[in-house]
């Protein structure tokens, strides 16, 4: 019979039959070695890139590749902002708890109304277009990436109204419920990393806008000959050198600092004077 012939062949050639368990183990080992070698000896996880992150990557790459970024920084004394905020929050009639970021948005909007040369969009074929409304894009971090919901007509809103809109927009952004018209557009962007302990940083321009203001952490520092302590805030403006000149950019930062150091001006009038008439 065939089985006996096979056994004779095995015996005559002194062959050993490998147990099935060893055979499976060997196959599994080979498979694992192949996986490790393909990974270069390191373990890793493949992360699927969302469509939002791909869009962000595309825009940022375009911005840093095609837009000549220039940077200016300024330091503001925000003692009066903190004092005024404390008064507003402790008011029994207060319906919202305003933040320093609300004052920053209002100050940026007022400065843009005063220096409208910074409130525009630039496109390669159409050039610079200064905008008649001040619509502030506020960078919000979500699980899917950074998104910039817009506070429309921010220069005409009160600090409390800005607070309400930012809270609502940030909530919708994190839940993925923003409508396209709520984050597409805008005339200027603010990115705030102060709450993470970042002292200062430079942000990438959000095209086709021509400027973005990076907000750092508010720090208590000694200043002057008498070493008087004061709360200082450092902000850095990134601007498109094709559309803005250093003088206009400096005037904008000067106006921003003036509003932050004299916040009562932001409360007194919800519409700032403009150097240009639209």
mmCIF file of C-alpha atoms in Angstrom:
data_model
loop_
_atom_site.group_PDB
_atom_site.id
_atom_site.type_symbol
_atom_site.label_atom_id
_atom_site.label_comp_id
_atom_site.label_asym_id
_atom_site.label_seq_id
_atom_site.Cartn_x
_atom_site.Cartn_y
_atom_site.Cartn_z
ATOM 1 C CA UNK A 1 0.000 0.000 0.000
ATOM 2 C CA UNK A 2 0.993 3.650 -0.575
ATOM 3 C CA UNK A 3 1.268 4.499 3.130
ATOM 4 C CA UNK A 4 3.935 1.835 3.722
ATOM 5 C CA UNK A 5 5.946 2.994 0.689
ATOM 6 C CA UNK A 6 5.911 6.527 2.014
ATOM 7 C CA UNK A 7 7.023 5.363 5.433
ATOM 8 C CA UNK A 8 9.899 3.342 3.918
ATOM 9 C CA UNK A 9 11.046 6.400 1.982
ATOM 10 C CA UNK A 10 11.006 8.503 5.152
ATOM 11 C CA UNK A 11 12.953 5.903 7.110
ATOM 12 C CA UNK A 12 15.548 5.320 4.387
ATOM 13 C CA UNK A 13 16.242 9.037 4.035
ATOM 14 C CA UNK A 14 16.084 9.698 7.766
ATOM 15 C CA UNK A 15 13.458 12.405 7.328
ATOM 16 C CA UNK A 16 11.576 14.001 10.206
ATOM 17 C CA UNK A 17 7.956 15.029 10.013
ATOM 18 C CA UNK A 18 7.414 18.521 11.417
ATOM 19 C CA UNK A 19 4.439 18.676 13.788
ATOM 20 C CA UNK A 20 1.516 20.841 12.635
ATOM 21 C CA UNK A 21 1.886 23.150 15.665
ATOM 22 C CA UNK A 22 5.508 23.939 14.695
ATOM 23 C CA UNK A 23 4.472 24.473 11.089
ATOM 24 C CA UNK A 24 1.840 27.052 12.090
ATOM 25 C CA UNK A 25 4.281 28.716 14.465
ATOM 26 C CA UNK A 26 6.908 28.987 11.726
ATOM 27 C CA UNK A 27 4.408 30.531 9.281
ATOM 28 C CA UNK A 28 3.232 33.020 11.890
ATOM 29 C CA UNK A 29 6.809 33.941 12.779
ATOM 30 C CA UNK A 30 7.678 34.551 9.121
ATOM 31 C CA UNK A 31 4.611 36.757 8.746
ATOM 32 C CA UNK A 32 5.562 38.819 11.804
ATOM 33 C CA UNK A 33 9.155 39.228 10.619
ATOM 34 C CA UNK A 34 7.892 40.462 7.260
ATOM 35 C CA UNK A 35 5.642 43.025 8.966
ATOM 36 C CA UNK A 36 8.489 44.336 11.121
ATOM 37 C CA UNK A 37 10.902 44.564 8.206
ATOM 38 C CA UNK A 38 8.362 46.456 6.137
ATOM 39 C CA UNK A 39 7.950 48.911 9.016
ATOM 40 C CA UNK A 40 11.694 49.532 9.161
ATOM 41 C CA UNK A 41 11.916 47.807 12.512
ATOM 42 C CA UNK A 42 9.438 50.233 14.117
ATOM 43 C CA UNK A 43 5.808 49.860 15.073
ATOM 44 C CA UNK A 44 3.396 52.499 13.813
ATOM 45 C CA UNK A 45 -0.297 53.217 13.284
ATOM 46 C CA UNK A 46 -1.851 54.415 10.055
ATOM 47 C CA UNK A 47 -4.033 57.484 10.743
ATOM 48 C CA UNK A 48 -6.596 58.389 8.138
ATOM 49 C CA UNK A 49 -6.440 62.091 7.249
ATOM 50 C CA UNK A 50 -9.850 63.744 7.298
ATOM 51 C CA UNK A 51 -11.027 65.906 4.411
ATOM 52 C CA UNK A 52 -10.897 68.949 6.703
ATOM 53 C CA UNK A 53 -7.253 68.328 7.614
ATOM 54 C CA UNK A 54 -6.385 67.830 3.944
ATOM 55 C CA UNK A 55 -8.049 71.162 3.114
ATOM 56 C CA UNK A 56 -6.169 72.876 5.958
ATOM 57 C CA UNK A 57 -2.856 71.391 4.803
ATOM 58 C CA UNK A 58 -3.506 72.559 1.252
ATOM 59 C CA UNK A 59 -4.347 76.123 2.337
ATOM 60 C CA UNK A 60 -1.402 76.437 4.723
ATOM 61 C CA UNK A 61 1.017 75.060 2.134
ATOM 62 C CA UNK A 62 -0.298 77.576 -0.395
ATOM 63 C CA UNK A 63 -0.007 80.374 2.163
ATOM 64 C CA UNK A 64 3.600 79.706 3.175
ATOM 65 C CA UNK A 65 4.639 79.004 -0.414
ATOM 66 C CA UNK A 66 2.972 81.939 -2.177
ATOM 67 C CA UNK A 67 2.450 84.666 0.424
ATOM 68 C CA UNK A 68 5.501 86.694 1.545
ATOM 69 C CA UNK A 69 4.965 86.765 5.317
ATOM 70 C CA UNK A 70 6.346 89.622 7.383
ATOM 71 C CA UNK A 71 6.020 89.949 11.139
ATOM 72 C CA UNK A 72 5.643 92.709 13.739
ATOM 73 C CA UNK A 73 5.134 92.337 17.493
ATOM 74 C CA UNK A 74 3.882 94.690 20.182
ATOM 75 C CA UNK A 75 3.470 94.483 23.963
ATOM 76 C CA UNK A 76 0.395 95.928 25.677
ATOM 77 C CA UNK A 77 -0.297 96.690 29.332
ATOM 78 C CA UNK A 78 -3.622 94.942 29.980
ATOM 79 C CA UNK A 79 -4.111 95.942 33.628
ATOM 80 C CA UNK A 80 -7.126 98.063 32.727
ATOM 81 C CA UNK A 81 -8.677 95.255 30.658
ATOM 82 C CA UNK A 82 -8.399 92.854 33.608
ATOM 83 C CA UNK A 83 -9.825 95.480 35.968
ATOM 84 C CA UNK A 84 -12.762 96.281 33.665
ATOM 85 C CA UNK A 85 -13.460 92.596 33.027
ATOM 86 C CA UNK A 86 -13.566 91.942 36.789
ATOM 87 C CA UNK A 87 -16.092 94.757 37.205
ATOM 88 C CA UNK A 88 -18.269 93.450 34.374
ATOM 89 C CA UNK A 89 -18.217 89.855 35.642
ATOM 90 C CA UNK A 90 -19.019 90.845 39.242
ATOM 91 C CA UNK A 91 -21.963 93.019 38.162
ATOM 92 C CA UNK A 92 -25.164 91.378 39.532
ATOM 93 C CA UNK A 93 -26.947 92.347 36.317
ATOM 94 C CA UNK A 94 -24.359 90.610 34.108
ATOM 95 C CA UNK A 95 -25.848 87.867 31.938
ATOM 96 C CA UNK A 96 -22.554 86.624 30.455
ATOM 97 C CA UNK A 97 -19.032 86.109 31.767
ATOM 98 C CA UNK A 98 -16.868 88.068 29.341
ATOM 99 C CA UNK A 99 -13.271 86.986 28.735
ATOM 100 C CA UNK A 100 -10.044 88.779 27.870
ATOM 101 C CA UNK A 101 -10.341 87.197 24.421
ATOM 102 C CA UNK A 102 -13.619 89.080 23.892
ATOM 103 C CA UNK A 103 -11.803 92.352 24.563
ATOM 104 C CA UNK A 104 -9.055 91.310 22.133
ATOM 105 C CA UNK A 105 -11.580 90.606 19.351
ATOM 106 C CA UNK A 106 -13.262 93.957 19.952
ATOM 107 C CA UNK A 107 -9.901 95.785 20.024
ATOM 108 C CA UNK A 108 -8.802 94.134 16.767
ATOM 109 C CA UNK A 109 -12.098 95.040 15.110
ATOM 110 C CA UNK A 110 -11.861 98.652 16.283
ATOM 111 C CA UNK A 111 -8.245 98.877 15.098
ATOM 112 C CA UNK A 112 -9.207 97.495 11.683
ATOM 113 C CA UNK A 113 -11.952 100.097 11.391
ATOM 114 C CA UNK A 114 -9.397 102.776 12.237
ATOM 115 C CA UNK A 115 -6.732 101.355 9.894
ATOM 116 C CA UNK A 116 -8.793 99.781 7.075
ATOM 117 C CA UNK A 117 -5.696 99.127 4.956
ATOM 118 C CA UNK A 118 -5.349 95.934 7.037
ATOM 119 C CA UNK A 119 -8.961 94.868 6.516
ATOM 120 C CA UNK A 120 -8.878 93.265 3.103
ATOM 121 C CA UNK A 121 -8.341 90.237 0.902
ATOM 122 C CA UNK A 122 -5.694 89.722 -1.769
ATOM 123 C CA UNK A 123 -6.055 87.439 -4.774
ATOM 124 C CA UNK A 124 -3.415 86.884 -7.435
ATOM 125 C CA UNK A 125 -5.531 87.906 -10.415
ATOM 126 C CA UNK A 126 -7.729 90.542 -8.793
ATOM 127 C CA UNK A 127 -5.262 92.193 -6.418
ATOM 128 C CA UNK A 128 -6.191 93.845 -3.116
ATOM 129 C CA UNK A 129 -9.811 94.454 -2.104
ATOM 130 C CA UNK A 130 -10.408 96.454 1.072
ATOM 131 C CA UNK A 131 -13.598 95.320 2.797
ATOM 132 C CA UNK A 132 -16.401 97.569 4.034
ATOM 133 C CA UNK A 133 -17.312 95.260 6.954
ATOM 134 C CA UNK A 134 -15.069 93.988 9.747
ATOM 135 C CA UNK A 135 -15.614 90.229 9.997
ATOM 136 C CA UNK A 136 -13.235 88.533 12.425
ATOM 137 C CA UNK A 137 -12.308 84.869 11.936
ATOM 138 C CA UNK A 138 -11.502 83.248 15.297
ATOM 139 C CA UNK A 139 -9.344 80.116 15.207
ATOM 140 C CA UNK A 140 -10.972 77.219 17.096
ATOM 141 C CA UNK A 141 -9.290 73.836 17.655
ATOM 142 C CA UNK A 142 -11.475 70.780 16.998
ATOM 143 C CA UNK A 143 -10.813 67.037 16.810
ATOM 144 C CA UNK A 144 -10.800 67.317 13.009
ATOM 145 C CA UNK A 145 -8.405 70.252 12.874
ATOM 146 C CA UNK A 146 -8.369 74.032 13.124
ATOM 147 C CA UNK A 147 -11.427 75.915 11.871
ATOM 148 C CA UNK A 148 -12.139 79.655 11.832
ATOM 149 C CA UNK A 149 -15.776 80.620 12.523
ATOM 150 C CA UNK A 150 -16.567 84.275 11.831
ATOM 151 C CA UNK A 151 -17.839 87.046 14.093
ATOM 152 C CA UNK A 152 -19.512 89.317 11.545
ATOM 153 C CA UNK A 153 -19.504 93.109 12.000
ATOM 154 C CA UNK A 154 -17.411 92.705 15.144
ATOM 155 C CA UNK A 155 -16.672 96.433 15.336
ATOM 156 C CA UNK A 156 -20.408 97.133 15.792
ATOM 157 C CA UNK A 157 -20.949 94.521 18.509
ATOM 158 C CA UNK A 158 -20.662 94.988 22.253
ATOM 159 C CA UNK A 159 -18.194 92.949 24.308
ATOM 160 C CA UNK A 160 -21.130 90.899 25.629
ATOM 161 C CA UNK A 161 -22.481 90.237 22.121
ATOM 162 C CA UNK A 162 -19.048 89.103 20.959
ATOM 163 C CA UNK A 163 -18.853 86.722 23.926
ATOM 164 C CA UNK A 164 -22.210 85.185 23.047
ATOM 165 C CA UNK A 165 -21.353 84.737 19.385
ATOM 166 C CA UNK A 166 -17.926 83.227 20.065
ATOM 167 C CA UNK A 167 -19.364 80.724 22.550
ATOM 168 C CA UNK A 168 -22.084 79.691 20.128
ATOM 169 C CA UNK A 169 -19.733 79.406 17.148
ATOM 170 C CA UNK A 170 -17.066 77.514 19.111
ATOM 171 C CA UNK A 171 -19.673 75.027 20.329
ATOM 172 C CA UNK A 172 -20.977 74.443 16.809
ATOM 173 C CA UNK A 173 -17.416 74.105 15.501
ATOM 174 C CA UNK A 174 -16.513 71.401 18.027
ATOM 175 C CA UNK A 175 -19.755 69.548 17.265
ATOM 176 C CA UNK A 176 -19.116 69.786 13.525
ATOM 177 C CA UNK A 177 -22.329 71.748 12.955
ATOM 178 C CA UNK A 178 -20.979 74.946 11.399
ATOM 179 C CA UNK A 179 -22.576 76.007 8.137
ATOM 180 C CA UNK A 180 -20.227 77.015 5.287
ATOM 181 C CA UNK A 181 -21.224 80.681 5.520
ATOM 182 C CA UNK A 182 -20.233 80.654 9.215
ATOM 183 C CA UNK A 183 -16.566 79.866 8.548
ATOM 184 C CA UNK A 184 -15.889 80.739 4.893
ATOM 185 C CA UNK A 185 -14.877 84.340 4.349
ATOM 186 C CA UNK A 186 -13.850 86.792 7.035
ATOM 187 C CA UNK A 187 -11.551 89.795 6.649
ATOM 188 C CA UNK A 188 -8.979 89.135 9.398
ATOM 189 C CA UNK A 189 -8.056 86.233 11.709
ATOM 190 C CA UNK A 190 -7.156 85.959 15.395
ATOM 191 C CA UNK A 191 -5.340 82.917 16.817
ATOM 192 C CA UNK A 192 -5.002 82.735 20.602
ATOM 193 C CA UNK A 193 -2.675 80.231 22.305
ATOM 194 C CA UNK A 194 -2.255 82.206 25.515
ATOM 195 C CA UNK A 195 -4.420 79.764 27.477
ATOM 196 C CA UNK A 196 -1.843 77.042 26.735
ATOM 197 C CA UNK A 197 0.993 79.046 28.293
ATOM 198 C CA UNK A 198 2.524 80.099 24.954
ATOM 199 C CA UNK A 199 4.263 83.451 25.463
ATOM 200 C CA UNK A 200 4.349 84.435 21.799
ATOM 201 C CA UNK A 201 4.238 82.842 18.358
ATOM 202 C CA UNK A 202 3.815 83.624 14.669
ATOM 203 C CA UNK A 203 0.716 82.406 12.839
ATOM 204 C CA UNK A 204 0.280 81.498 9.174
ATOM 205 C CA UNK A 205 -1.881 83.888 7.147
ATOM 206 C CA UNK A 206 -5.351 82.579 6.298
ATOM 207 C CA UNK A 207 -5.703 83.315 2.540
ATOM 208 C CA UNK A 208 -7.080 85.332 0.880
ATOM 209 C CA UNK A 209 -6.938 87.489 4.025
ATOM 210 C CA UNK A 210 -3.872 89.700 4.402
ATOM 211 C CA UNK A 211 -3.328 89.513 8.149
ATOM 212 C CA UNK A 212 -3.547 87.319 11.229
ATOM 213 C CA UNK A 213 -2.845 88.281 14.843
ATOM 214 C CA UNK A 214 -1.231 85.691 17.137
ATOM 215 C CA UNK A 215 -2.089 86.170 20.819
ATOM 216 C CA UNK A 216 0.309 84.992 23.505
ATOM 217 C CA UNK A 217 -0.013 84.530 27.259
ATOM 218 C CA UNK A 218 -0.718 87.422 29.599
ATOM 219 C CA UNK A 219 2.282 87.667 31.967
ATOM 220 C CA UNK A 220 2.941 89.728 35.092
ATOM 221 C CA UNK A 221 6.227 91.612 34.612
ATOM 222 C CA UNK A 222 8.158 94.467 36.189
ATOM 223 C CA UNK A 223 8.439 97.578 34.060
ATOM 224 C CA UNK A 224 9.963 101.051 34.330
ATOM 225 C CA UNK A 225 12.559 102.499 36.654
ATOM 226 C CA UNK A 226 10.356 101.925 39.698
ATOM 227 C CA UNK A 227 10.013 98.233 38.743
ATOM 228 C CA UNK A 228 6.256 98.484 38.971
ATOM 229 C CA UNK A 229 4.588 95.189 38.052
ATOM 230 C CA UNK A 230 2.059 95.125 35.223
ATOM 231 C CA UNK A 231 0.210 92.528 33.171
ATOM 232 C CA UNK A 232 1.718 92.429 29.704
ATOM 233 C CA UNK A 233 0.321 90.809 26.578
ATOM 234 C CA UNK A 234 2.519 90.112 23.530
ATOM 235 C CA UNK A 235 0.855 89.847 20.122
ATOM 236 C CA UNK A 236 2.480 89.174 16.757
ATOM 237 C CA UNK A 237 1.024 90.307 13.453
ATOM 238 C CA UNK A 238 1.723 88.258 10.320
ATOM 239 C CA UNK A 239 0.894 90.309 7.233
ATOM 240 C CA UNK A 240 1.017 89.858 3.470
ATOM 241 C CA UNK A 241 3.867 92.033 2.198
ATOM 242 C CA UNK A 242 2.242 92.190 -1.255
ATOM 243 C CA UNK A 243 -0.785 93.997 0.148
ATOM 244 C CA UNK A 244 0.452 95.767 3.298
ATOM 245 C CA UNK A 245 3.379 98.000 4.078
ATOM 246 C CA UNK A 246 5.211 98.184 7.431
ATOM 247 C CA UNK A 247 3.729 101.607 8.217
ATOM 248 C CA UNK A 248 0.083 100.495 7.936
ATOM 249 C CA UNK A 249 0.870 97.339 9.911
ATOM 250 C CA UNK A 250 2.556 99.384 12.652
ATOM 251 C CA UNK A 251 -0.382 101.811 12.783
ATOM 252 C CA UNK A 252 -2.759 98.883 13.199
ATOM 253 C CA UNK A 253 -0.739 97.462 16.107
ATOM 254 C CA UNK A 254 -0.475 100.918 17.638
ATOM 255 C CA UNK A 255 -4.264 101.297 17.487
ATOM 256 C CA UNK A 256 -4.757 97.795 18.930
ATOM 257 C CA UNK A 257 -2.447 98.572 21.861
ATOM 258 C CA UNK A 258 -4.219 101.872 22.481
ATOM 259 C CA UNK A 259 -7.597 100.124 22.736
ATOM 260 C CA UNK A 260 -6.231 97.365 24.989
ATOM 261 C CA UNK A 261 -4.644 99.901 27.334
ATOM 262 C CA UNK A 262 -7.777 102.090 27.318
ATOM 263 C CA UNK A 263 -10.609 99.528 27.162
ATOM 264 C CA UNK A 264 -13.269 102.056 28.165
ATOM 265 C CA UNK A 265 -13.068 103.263 24.566
ATOM 266 C CA UNK A 266 -14.332 99.830 23.502
ATOM 267 C CA UNK A 267 -17.305 100.115 25.821
ATOM 268 C CA UNK A 268 -18.215 103.718 25.046
ATOM 269 C CA UNK A 269 -18.726 103.357 21.299
ATOM 270 C CA UNK A 270 -19.563 100.214 19.328
ATOM 271 C CA UNK A 271 -18.561 101.797 16.025
ATOM 272 C CA UNK A 272 -15.019 103.072 15.544
ATOM 273 C CA UNK A 273 -14.125 105.891 13.214
ATOM 274 C CA UNK A 274 -12.659 104.839 9.870
ATOM 275 C CA UNK A 275 -9.911 106.548 7.919
ATOM 276 C CA UNK A 276 -11.693 105.538 4.719
ATOM 277 C CA UNK A 277 -15.293 106.053 3.668
ATOM 278 C CA UNK A 278 -17.093 103.108 2.060
#
